[in-house]
């Protein structure tokens, strides 16, 4: 398995047609062997279609969320087992937008991580402090709590990705400096010495600033929102790891 990751989080930004067209462009423009694992995370309704477009290529399929149950009476939720059946390999869990706007709790996130691992999906666990928490000097305390609660009681230890995504850096065009990210990455590894994990960074990563993150030997990749919606720009981000 590769040890660098370029993960595209398309959020709820594209239509069905646009998603398929972006997947198609990425597939045709990725005409080199990427050193990083390339993952695209489309919305649920297009997972299947995007999966078909990227089948047999270097691009892997990821989902933006998964339920904490494999099956049950949970209207509107999607089982990790169904995702696996569709060829999904990765799943974003605990993104700050879900924590903030959809009341996703630490307890839900904990169960989601467990179910993902049990169903052989690789969780991309998102953690990050708000601007207020940072200003109050509580960033490390918040990250530590998010990590320990997300992984509490887990008996299975599958491969895990942790994306450090400070809330104040997401979608703002103001990424965190590499030095600061590296400090938090070290902190995260120290909290989880027994886990087979890699730590990534996310928050306003784009083709202009990617070189600084890609050249760090501590940051194992990036989770990209806005800049992943253009095939040309995302390809530049992937190339920075080669
Ligand atoms: P951004 O989003 O790259 O647009 O800041 C990152 C994310 O939310 O994962």
mmCIF file of C-alpha atoms and ligand atoms in Angstrom:
data_model
loop_
_atom_site.group_PDB
_atom_site.id
_atom_site.type_symbol
_atom_site.label_atom_id
_atom_site.label_comp_id
_atom_site.label_asym_id
_atom_site.label_seq_id
_atom_site.Cartn_x
_atom_site.Cartn_y
_atom_site.Cartn_z
ATOM 1 C CA UNK A 1 0.000 0.000 0.000
ATOM 2 C CA UNK A 2 1.208 3.510 -0.799
ATOM 3 C CA UNK A 3 2.111 5.806 2.076
ATOM 4 C CA UNK A 4 1.106 9.181 0.594
ATOM 5 C CA UNK A 5 -2.499 10.110 -0.147
ATOM 6 C CA UNK A 6 -4.299 12.676 -2.302
ATOM 7 C CA UNK A 7 -7.944 12.543 -1.376
ATOM 8 C CA UNK A 8 -10.613 14.574 -3.165
ATOM 9 C CA UNK A 9 -13.639 15.519 -1.098
ATOM 10 C CA UNK A 10 -16.242 16.676 -3.622
ATOM 11 C CA UNK A 11 -18.697 17.442 -0.802
ATOM 12 C CA UNK A 12 -22.179 18.299 -2.183
ATOM 13 C CA UNK A 13 -20.768 20.549 -4.884
ATOM 14 C CA UNK A 14 -21.389 18.673 -8.122
ATOM 15 C CA UNK A 15 -24.363 17.380 -10.068
ATOM 16 C CA UNK A 16 -24.525 13.799 -11.331
ATOM 17 C CA UNK A 17 -23.303 14.857 -14.766
ATOM 18 C CA UNK A 18 -20.535 17.052 -13.385
ATOM 19 C CA UNK A 19 -19.299 14.263 -11.102
ATOM 20 C CA UNK A 20 -19.078 11.767 -13.935
ATOM 21 C CA UNK A 21 -17.412 14.293 -16.199
ATOM 22 C CA UNK A 22 -14.825 15.196 -13.525
ATOM 23 C CA UNK A 23 -14.060 11.506 -12.922
ATOM 24 C CA UNK A 24 -13.674 11.034 -16.656
ATOM 25 C CA UNK A 25 -11.258 13.978 -16.973
ATOM 26 C CA UNK A 26 -9.212 12.811 -14.012
ATOM 27 C CA UNK A 27 -8.924 9.355 -15.464
ATOM 28 C CA UNK A 28 -7.731 10.600 -18.834
ATOM 29 C CA UNK A 29 -5.404 13.287 -17.447
ATOM 30 C CA UNK A 30 -3.779 10.951 -14.941
ATOM 31 C CA UNK A 31 -1.409 9.701 -17.626
ATOM 32 C CA UNK A 32 1.497 9.006 -15.250
ATOM 33 C CA UNK A 33 1.977 6.628 -12.318
ATOM 34 C CA UNK A 34 1.151 8.612 -9.195
ATOM 35 C CA UNK A 35 3.346 7.910 -6.182
ATOM 36 C CA UNK A 36 0.465 8.917 -3.941
ATOM 37 C CA UNK A 37 -2.719 6.906 -3.557
ATOM 38 C CA UNK A 38 -5.397 8.919 -5.376
ATOM 39 C CA UNK A 39 -8.908 8.751 -3.934
ATOM 40 C CA UNK A 40 -12.095 10.538 -5.006
ATOM 41 C CA UNK A 41 -15.059 10.858 -2.642
ATOM 42 C CA UNK A 42 -18.235 11.716 -4.594
ATOM 43 C CA UNK A 43 -21.776 11.957 -3.210
ATOM 44 C CA UNK A 44 -23.669 8.699 -2.633
ATOM 45 C CA UNK A 45 -25.926 8.828 -5.719
ATOM 46 C CA UNK A 46 -22.938 8.849 -8.092
ATOM 47 C CA UNK A 47 -20.637 6.402 -6.311
ATOM 48 C CA UNK A 48 -21.605 3.605 -8.624
ATOM 49 C CA UNK A 49 -21.266 5.631 -11.837
ATOM 50 C CA UNK A 50 -17.958 7.200 -10.780
ATOM 51 C CA UNK A 51 -16.755 3.733 -9.741
ATOM 52 C CA UNK A 52 -17.388 2.532 -13.283
ATOM 53 C CA UNK A 53 -15.522 5.470 -14.811
ATOM 54 C CA UNK A 54 -12.410 4.934 -12.673
ATOM 55 C CA UNK A 55 -12.462 1.108 -12.716
ATOM 56 C CA UNK A 56 -9.058 -0.312 -13.630
ATOM 57 C CA UNK A 57 -7.319 3.053 -13.189
ATOM 58 C CA UNK A 58 -5.033 4.353 -10.428
ATOM 59 C CA UNK A 59 -7.968 6.196 -8.840
ATOM 60 C CA UNK A 60 -9.696 4.636 -5.841
ATOM 61 C CA UNK A 61 -13.243 5.229 -4.670
ATOM 62 C CA UNK A 62 -14.094 6.805 -1.324
ATOM 63 C CA UNK A 63 -17.373 7.808 0.353
ATOM 64 C CA UNK A 64 -18.084 10.965 2.346
ATOM 65 C CA UNK A 65 -19.856 9.175 5.172
ATOM 66 C CA UNK A 66 -21.160 5.759 6.271
ATOM 67 C CA UNK A 67 -23.635 4.597 8.859
ATOM 68 C CA UNK A 68 -22.719 3.170 12.252
ATOM 69 C CA UNK A 69 -24.925 0.153 11.536
ATOM 70 C CA UNK A 70 -24.517 -2.473 8.843
ATOM 71 C CA UNK A 71 -28.270 -2.840 8.511
ATOM 72 C CA UNK A 72 -31.315 -1.580 10.343
ATOM 73 C CA UNK A 73 -34.133 0.931 10.551
ATOM 74 C CA UNK A 74 -32.136 4.049 9.811
ATOM 75 C CA UNK A 75 -33.940 6.007 7.129
ATOM 76 C CA UNK A 76 -31.586 7.933 4.916
ATOM 77 C CA UNK A 77 -28.386 6.318 6.148
ATOM 78 C CA UNK A 78 -26.017 4.199 4.048
ATOM 79 C CA UNK A 79 -24.496 0.936 5.222
ATOM 80 C CA UNK A 80 -20.733 0.427 5.072
ATOM 81 C CA UNK A 81 -21.478 -2.998 3.647
ATOM 82 C CA UNK A 82 -23.285 -1.477 0.650
ATOM 83 C CA UNK A 83 -20.349 0.852 0.119
ATOM 84 C CA UNK A 84 -17.994 -2.092 0.112
ATOM 85 C CA UNK A 85 -20.248 -3.865 -2.408
ATOM 86 C CA UNK A 86 -19.895 -0.821 -4.680
ATOM 87 C CA UNK A 87 -16.116 -1.019 -4.582
ATOM 88 C CA UNK A 88 -15.597 1.787 -2.077
ATOM 89 C CA UNK A 89 -12.210 1.500 -0.326
ATOM 90 C CA UNK A 90 -12.111 4.611 1.874
ATOM 91 C CA UNK A 91 -14.662 6.515 3.912
ATOM 92 C CA UNK A 92 -14.454 10.010 5.394
ATOM 93 C CA UNK A 93 -15.703 9.949 8.991
ATOM 94 C CA UNK A 94 -16.321 12.846 11.351
ATOM 95 C CA UNK A 95 -15.792 15.699 8.909
ATOM 96 C CA UNK A 96 -16.196 19.003 10.764
ATOM 97 C CA UNK A 97 -19.148 19.969 8.541
ATOM 98 C CA UNK A 98 -20.987 16.870 9.737
ATOM 99 C CA UNK A 99 -19.979 17.479 13.352
ATOM 100 C CA UNK A 100 -21.103 21.104 13.082
ATOM 101 C CA UNK A 101 -24.236 21.027 10.914
ATOM 102 C CA UNK A 102 -25.497 17.465 11.356
ATOM 103 C CA UNK A 103 -24.860 17.063 15.066
ATOM 104 C CA UNK A 104 -22.550 14.141 14.530
ATOM 105 C CA UNK A 105 -21.351 13.192 18.004
ATOM 106 C CA UNK A 106 -18.101 11.604 19.180
ATOM 107 C CA UNK A 107 -20.123 8.511 20.036
ATOM 108 C CA UNK A 108 -21.542 8.193 16.499
ATOM 109 C CA UNK A 109 -18.098 8.753 15.042
ATOM 110 C CA UNK A 110 -16.695 6.021 17.274
ATOM 111 C CA UNK A 111 -19.293 3.512 16.019
ATOM 112 C CA UNK A 112 -18.808 4.599 12.416
ATOM 113 C CA UNK A 113 -15.068 4.053 12.603
ATOM 114 C CA UNK A 114 -15.620 0.622 14.098
ATOM 115 C CA UNK A 115 -18.131 -0.428 11.436
ATOM 116 C CA UNK A 116 -15.935 0.909 8.660
ATOM 117 C CA UNK A 117 -12.970 -1.112 9.882
ATOM 118 C CA UNK A 118 -15.102 -4.236 10.389
ATOM 119 C CA UNK A 119 -16.309 -3.885 6.803
ATOM 120 C CA UNK A 120 -12.781 -3.443 5.459
ATOM 121 C CA UNK A 121 -13.160 0.210 4.563
ATOM 122 C CA UNK A 122 -10.250 2.480 5.472
ATOM 123 C CA UNK A 123 -11.552 5.333 7.645
ATOM 124 C CA UNK A 124 -10.323 8.846 6.948
ATOM 125 C CA UNK A 125 -11.004 10.194 10.424
ATOM 126 C CA UNK A 126 -11.209 13.998 10.433
ATOM 127 C CA UNK A 127 -10.170 15.949 13.500
ATOM 128 C CA UNK A 128 -9.666 19.658 13.952
ATOM 129 C CA UNK A 129 -10.140 22.534 16.343
ATOM 130 C CA UNK A 130 -12.230 25.667 15.766
ATOM 131 C CA UNK A 131 -10.664 29.155 15.668
ATOM 132 C CA UNK A 132 -12.050 29.850 19.124
ATOM 133 C CA UNK A 133 -10.575 26.664 20.594
ATOM 134 C CA UNK A 134 -7.257 27.520 19.017
ATOM 135 C CA UNK A 135 -7.292 31.081 20.347
ATOM 136 C CA UNK A 136 -7.977 29.724 23.815
ATOM 137 C CA UNK A 137 -4.921 27.466 23.536
ATOM 138 C CA UNK A 138 -7.050 24.320 23.557
ATOM 139 C CA UNK A 139 -6.201 22.878 20.131
ATOM 140 C CA UNK A 140 -4.249 19.869 21.427
ATOM 141 C CA UNK A 141 -6.810 19.079 24.110
ATOM 142 C CA UNK A 142 -9.598 19.112 21.505
ATOM 143 C CA UNK A 143 -7.685 16.911 19.062
ATOM 144 C CA UNK A 144 -6.773 14.475 21.806
ATOM 145 C CA UNK A 145 -10.412 14.158 22.862
ATOM 146 C CA UNK A 146 -11.606 13.700 19.277
ATOM 147 C CA UNK A 147 -9.026 10.972 18.701
ATOM 148 C CA UNK A 148 -9.522 9.074 21.916
ATOM 149 C CA UNK A 149 -13.304 9.133 21.685
ATOM 150 C CA UNK A 150 -13.310 8.107 18.002
ATOM 151 C CA UNK A 151 -11.144 5.079 18.737
ATOM 152 C CA UNK A 152 -12.386 4.155 22.212
ATOM 153 C CA UNK A 153 -12.994 0.462 22.729
ATOM 154 C CA UNK A 154 -12.107 -0.548 19.194
ATOM 155 C CA UNK A 155 -10.931 -4.119 19.190
ATOM 156 C CA UNK A 156 -10.057 -4.369 15.510
ATOM 157 C CA UNK A 157 -7.066 -2.344 14.354
ATOM 158 C CA UNK A 158 -7.312 -1.894 10.633
ATOM 159 C CA UNK A 159 -5.373 0.681 8.660
ATOM 160 C CA UNK A 160 -6.462 4.206 9.560
ATOM 161 C CA UNK A 161 -5.950 7.649 8.064
ATOM 162 C CA UNK A 162 -6.333 10.696 10.279
ATOM 163 C CA UNK A 163 -6.896 14.014 8.518
ATOM 164 C CA UNK A 164 -5.930 17.021 10.607
ATOM 165 C CA UNK A 165 -8.343 19.678 9.371
ATOM 166 C CA UNK A 166 -8.558 22.806 11.530
ATOM 167 C CA UNK A 167 -12.092 24.130 11.065
ATOM 168 C CA UNK A 168 -10.821 27.680 10.523
ATOM 169 C CA UNK A 169 -8.674 26.573 7.567
ATOM 170 C CA UNK A 170 -11.417 24.754 5.642
ATOM 171 C CA UNK A 171 -12.651 26.616 2.587
ATOM 172 C CA UNK A 172 -11.118 29.899 3.750
ATOM 173 C CA UNK A 173 -8.110 30.086 1.433
ATOM 174 C CA UNK A 174 -5.948 30.289 4.571
ATOM 175 C CA UNK A 175 -4.060 27.031 5.064
ATOM 176 C CA UNK A 176 -2.094 26.350 8.220
ATOM 177 C CA UNK A 177 1.678 26.737 7.909
ATOM 178 C CA UNK A 178 3.585 23.517 7.338
ATOM 179 C CA UNK A 179 5.470 23.974 10.627
ATOM 180 C CA UNK A 180 2.248 24.161 12.564
ATOM 181 C CA UNK A 181 0.760 21.182 10.748
ATOM 182 C CA UNK A 182 3.892 19.131 11.429
ATOM 183 C CA UNK A 183 3.677 19.921 15.136
ATOM 184 C CA UNK A 184 0.097 18.704 15.277
ATOM 185 C CA UNK A 185 0.925 15.661 13.142
ATOM 186 C CA UNK A 186 3.638 14.706 15.669
ATOM 187 C CA UNK A 187 1.166 15.248 18.470
ATOM 188 C CA UNK A 188 -1.381 12.952 16.775
ATOM 189 C CA UNK A 189 1.165 10.155 16.276
ATOM 190 C CA UNK A 190 2.157 10.449 19.940
ATOM 191 C CA UNK A 191 -1.460 9.925 21.024
ATOM 192 C CA UNK A 192 -1.801 6.703 19.015
ATOM 193 C CA UNK A 193 1.500 4.859 19.201
ATOM 194 C CA UNK A 194 -0.110 1.450 18.655
ATOM 195 C CA UNK A 195 -2.202 2.256 15.581
ATOM 196 C CA UNK A 196 -1.215 1.516 11.990
ATOM 197 C CA UNK A 197 -2.021 5.029 10.812
ATOM 198 C CA UNK A 198 -0.958 7.866 8.563
ATOM 199 C CA UNK A 199 -1.747 11.508 9.256
ATOM 200 C CA UNK A 200 -2.805 13.861 6.453
ATOM 201 C CA UNK A 201 -3.573 17.563 6.348
ATOM 202 C CA UNK A 202 -6.686 19.266 4.982
ATOM 203 C CA UNK A 203 -7.789 22.894 4.780
ATOM 204 C CA UNK A 204 -7.400 25.198 1.752
ATOM 205 C CA UNK A 205 -4.819 22.990 0.034
ATOM 206 C CA UNK A 206 -4.435 23.978 -3.614
ATOM 207 C CA UNK A 207 -2.037 23.759 -6.538
ATOM 208 C CA UNK A 208 -0.207 26.880 -5.334
ATOM 209 C CA UNK A 209 0.613 25.722 -1.821
ATOM 210 C CA UNK A 210 0.832 21.943 -2.302
ATOM 211 C CA UNK A 211 4.615 21.809 -2.700
ATOM 212 C CA UNK A 212 5.214 22.795 0.899
ATOM 213 C CA UNK A 213 2.934 20.036 2.221
ATOM 214 C CA UNK A 214 4.090 17.398 -0.283
ATOM 215 C CA UNK A 215 7.750 17.962 0.573
ATOM 216 C CA UNK A 216 7.209 17.366 4.293
ATOM 217 C CA UNK A 217 8.264 13.908 5.411
ATOM 218 C CA UNK A 218 5.811 14.027 8.301
ATOM 219 C CA UNK A 219 2.599 14.866 6.448
ATOM 220 C CA UNK A 220 1.457 11.775 4.592
ATOM 221 C CA UNK A 221 -0.912 13.460 2.190
ATOM 222 C CA UNK A 222 -3.787 15.856 1.786
ATOM 223 C CA UNK A 223 -7.571 15.940 1.911
ATOM 224 C CA UNK A 224 -8.683 18.483 -0.659
ATOM 225 C CA UNK A 225 -12.084 20.128 -1.038
ATOM 226 C CA UNK A 226 -12.416 23.135 -3.363
ATOM 227 C CA UNK A 227 -9.230 22.525 -5.346
ATOM 228 C CA UNK A 228 -10.260 18.955 -6.135
ATOM 229 C CA UNK A 229 -13.224 20.143 -8.217
ATOM 230 C CA UNK A 230 -10.971 21.015 -11.140
ATOM 231 C CA UNK A 231 -9.257 18.042 -12.797
ATOM 232 C CA UNK A 232 -6.302 20.215 -13.873
ATOM 233 C CA UNK A 233 -5.740 21.551 -10.379
ATOM 234 C CA UNK A 234 -6.149 18.202 -8.635
ATOM 235 C CA UNK A 235 -3.713 16.596 -11.094
ATOM 236 C CA UNK A 236 -1.142 19.295 -10.178
ATOM 237 C CA UNK A 237 -1.671 18.406 -6.518
ATOM 238 C CA UNK A 238 -1.145 14.702 -7.248
ATOM 239 C CA UNK A 239 1.978 15.477 -9.312
ATOM 240 C CA UNK A 240 3.541 17.341 -6.395
ATOM 241 C CA UNK A 241 3.988 13.969 -4.665
ATOM 242 C CA UNK A 242 5.892 12.421 -7.604
HETATM 243 P P1 LIG B 1 -11.019 22.789 1.379
HETATM 244 O O1 LIG B 1 -11.835 21.608 2.113
HETATM 245 O O2 LIG B 1 -9.849 22.141 0.678
HETATM 246 O O3 LIG B 1 -12.016 23.379 0.402
HETATM 247 O O4 LIG B 1 -10.577 23.738 2.415
HETATM 248 C C1 LIG B 1 -11.155 20.563 2.753
HETATM 249 C C2 LIG B 1 -12.143 19.651 3.431
HETATM 250 O O5 LIG B 1 -13.201 20.119 3.902
HETATM 251 O O6 LIG B 1 -11.929 18.438 3.513
#
